[in-house]
mmCIF file of C-alpha atoms in Angstrom:
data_model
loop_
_atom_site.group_PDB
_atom_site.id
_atom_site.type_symbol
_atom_site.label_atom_id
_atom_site.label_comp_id
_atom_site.label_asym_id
_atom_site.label_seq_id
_atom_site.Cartn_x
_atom_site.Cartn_y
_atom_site.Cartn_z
ATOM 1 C CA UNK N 1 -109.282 -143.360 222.292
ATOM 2 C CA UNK N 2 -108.241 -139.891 222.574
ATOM 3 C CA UNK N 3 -105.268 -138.210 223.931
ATOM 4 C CA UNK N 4 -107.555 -136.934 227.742
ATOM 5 C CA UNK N 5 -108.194 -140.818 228.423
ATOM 6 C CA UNK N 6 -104.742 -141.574 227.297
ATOM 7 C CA UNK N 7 -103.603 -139.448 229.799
ATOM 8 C CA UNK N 8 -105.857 -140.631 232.181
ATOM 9 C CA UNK N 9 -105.284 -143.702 232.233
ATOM 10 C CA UNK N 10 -101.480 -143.097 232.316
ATOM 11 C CA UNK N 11 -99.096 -144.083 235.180
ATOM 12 C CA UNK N 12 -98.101 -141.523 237.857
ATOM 13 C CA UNK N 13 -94.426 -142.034 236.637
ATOM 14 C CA UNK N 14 -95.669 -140.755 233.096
ATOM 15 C CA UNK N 15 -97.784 -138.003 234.324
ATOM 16 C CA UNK N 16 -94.783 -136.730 236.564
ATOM 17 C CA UNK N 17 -92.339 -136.981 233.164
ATOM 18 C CA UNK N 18 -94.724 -135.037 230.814
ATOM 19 C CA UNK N 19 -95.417 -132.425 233.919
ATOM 20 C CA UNK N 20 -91.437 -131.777 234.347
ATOM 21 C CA UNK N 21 -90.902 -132.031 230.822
ATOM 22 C CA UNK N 22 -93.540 -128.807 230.388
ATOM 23 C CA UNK N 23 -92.409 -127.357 233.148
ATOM 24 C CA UNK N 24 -88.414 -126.960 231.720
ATOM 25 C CA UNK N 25 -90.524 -125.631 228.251
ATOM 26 C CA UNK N 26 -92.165 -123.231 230.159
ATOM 27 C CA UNK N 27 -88.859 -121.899 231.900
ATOM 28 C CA UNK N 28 -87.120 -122.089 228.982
ATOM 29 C CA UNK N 29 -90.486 -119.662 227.287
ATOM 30 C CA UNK N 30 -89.583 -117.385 230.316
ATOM 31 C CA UNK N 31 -86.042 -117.488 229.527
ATOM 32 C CA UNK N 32 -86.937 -116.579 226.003
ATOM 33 C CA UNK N 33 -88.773 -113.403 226.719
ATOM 34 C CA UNK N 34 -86.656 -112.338 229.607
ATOM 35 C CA UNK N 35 -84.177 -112.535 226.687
ATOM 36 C CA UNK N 36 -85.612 -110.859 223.843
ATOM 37 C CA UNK N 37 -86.622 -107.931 226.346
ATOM 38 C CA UNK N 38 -83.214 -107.551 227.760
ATOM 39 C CA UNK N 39 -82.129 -107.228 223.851
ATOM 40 C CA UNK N 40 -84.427 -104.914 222.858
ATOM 41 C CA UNK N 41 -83.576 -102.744 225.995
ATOM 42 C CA UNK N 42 -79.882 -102.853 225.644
ATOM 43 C CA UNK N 43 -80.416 -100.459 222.517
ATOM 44 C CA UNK N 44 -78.048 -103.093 220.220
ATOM 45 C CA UNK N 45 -75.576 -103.582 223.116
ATOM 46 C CA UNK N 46 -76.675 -106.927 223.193
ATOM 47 C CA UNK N 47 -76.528 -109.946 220.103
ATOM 48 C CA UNK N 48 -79.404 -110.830 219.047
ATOM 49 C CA UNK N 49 -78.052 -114.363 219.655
ATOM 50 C CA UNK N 50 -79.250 -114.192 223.524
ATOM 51 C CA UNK N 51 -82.964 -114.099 222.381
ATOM 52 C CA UNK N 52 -82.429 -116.630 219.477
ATOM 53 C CA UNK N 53 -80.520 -119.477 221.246
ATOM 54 C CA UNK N 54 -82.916 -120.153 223.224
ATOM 55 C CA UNK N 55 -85.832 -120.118 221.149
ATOM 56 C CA UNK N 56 -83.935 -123.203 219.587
ATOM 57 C CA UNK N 57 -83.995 -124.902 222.896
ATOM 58 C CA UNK N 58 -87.474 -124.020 223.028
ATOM 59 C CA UNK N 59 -88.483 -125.631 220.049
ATOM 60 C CA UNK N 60 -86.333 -128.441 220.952
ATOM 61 C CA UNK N 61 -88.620 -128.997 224.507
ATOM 62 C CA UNK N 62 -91.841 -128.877 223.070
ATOM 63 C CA UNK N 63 -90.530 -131.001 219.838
ATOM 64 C CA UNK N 64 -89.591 -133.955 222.362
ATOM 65 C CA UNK N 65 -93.208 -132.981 224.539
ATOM 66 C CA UNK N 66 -95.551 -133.590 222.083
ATOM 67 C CA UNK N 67 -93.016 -137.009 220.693
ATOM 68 C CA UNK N 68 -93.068 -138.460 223.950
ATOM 69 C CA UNK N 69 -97.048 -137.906 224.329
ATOM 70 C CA UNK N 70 -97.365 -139.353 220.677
ATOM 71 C CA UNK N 71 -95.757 -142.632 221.462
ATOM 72 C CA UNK N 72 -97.654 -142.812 224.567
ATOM 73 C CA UNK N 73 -100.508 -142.619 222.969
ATOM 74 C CA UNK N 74 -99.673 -145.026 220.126
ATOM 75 C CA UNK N 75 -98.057 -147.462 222.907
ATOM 76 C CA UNK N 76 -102.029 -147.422 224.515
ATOM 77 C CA UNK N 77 -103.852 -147.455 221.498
ATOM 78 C CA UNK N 78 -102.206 -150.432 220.739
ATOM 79 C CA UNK N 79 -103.087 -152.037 223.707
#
């Protein structure tokens, strides 16, 4: 069983989790390079801390993503 007919065979409730769940990585990506951009323009004005904090909560989305579509996927193997 791979991870597509994991996912399709997943409940709307699950779909709608890992869709929001991307969709806060993905602002927080945006966040990231509006950032990083608004460092680099600021000719060292800025910390470098504005572009980097984020990143970490970056990480932090798509490291609880891809956890909570492993244990679906274990949870329906299983089954």
């Amino acid at each position: 069983m791979d991870i597509v007919n994991v996912l399709a065979n997943a409940k709307k409730k699950t779909i709608v989790r890992i869709l929001i769940l991307f969709a806060i990585e993905m602002l927080l990506v945006g966040y990231t390079i509006a950032s990083s951009v608004f460092v680099i323009l600021s000719d060292g004005k800025l910390s470098a801390g504005y572009a980097v904090i984020p990143s970490a909560f970056v990480f932090a989305a798509s490291s609880i993503l891809c956890l909570y579509v492993n244990n679906l996927y274990h949870k329906m193997h299983q089954q």
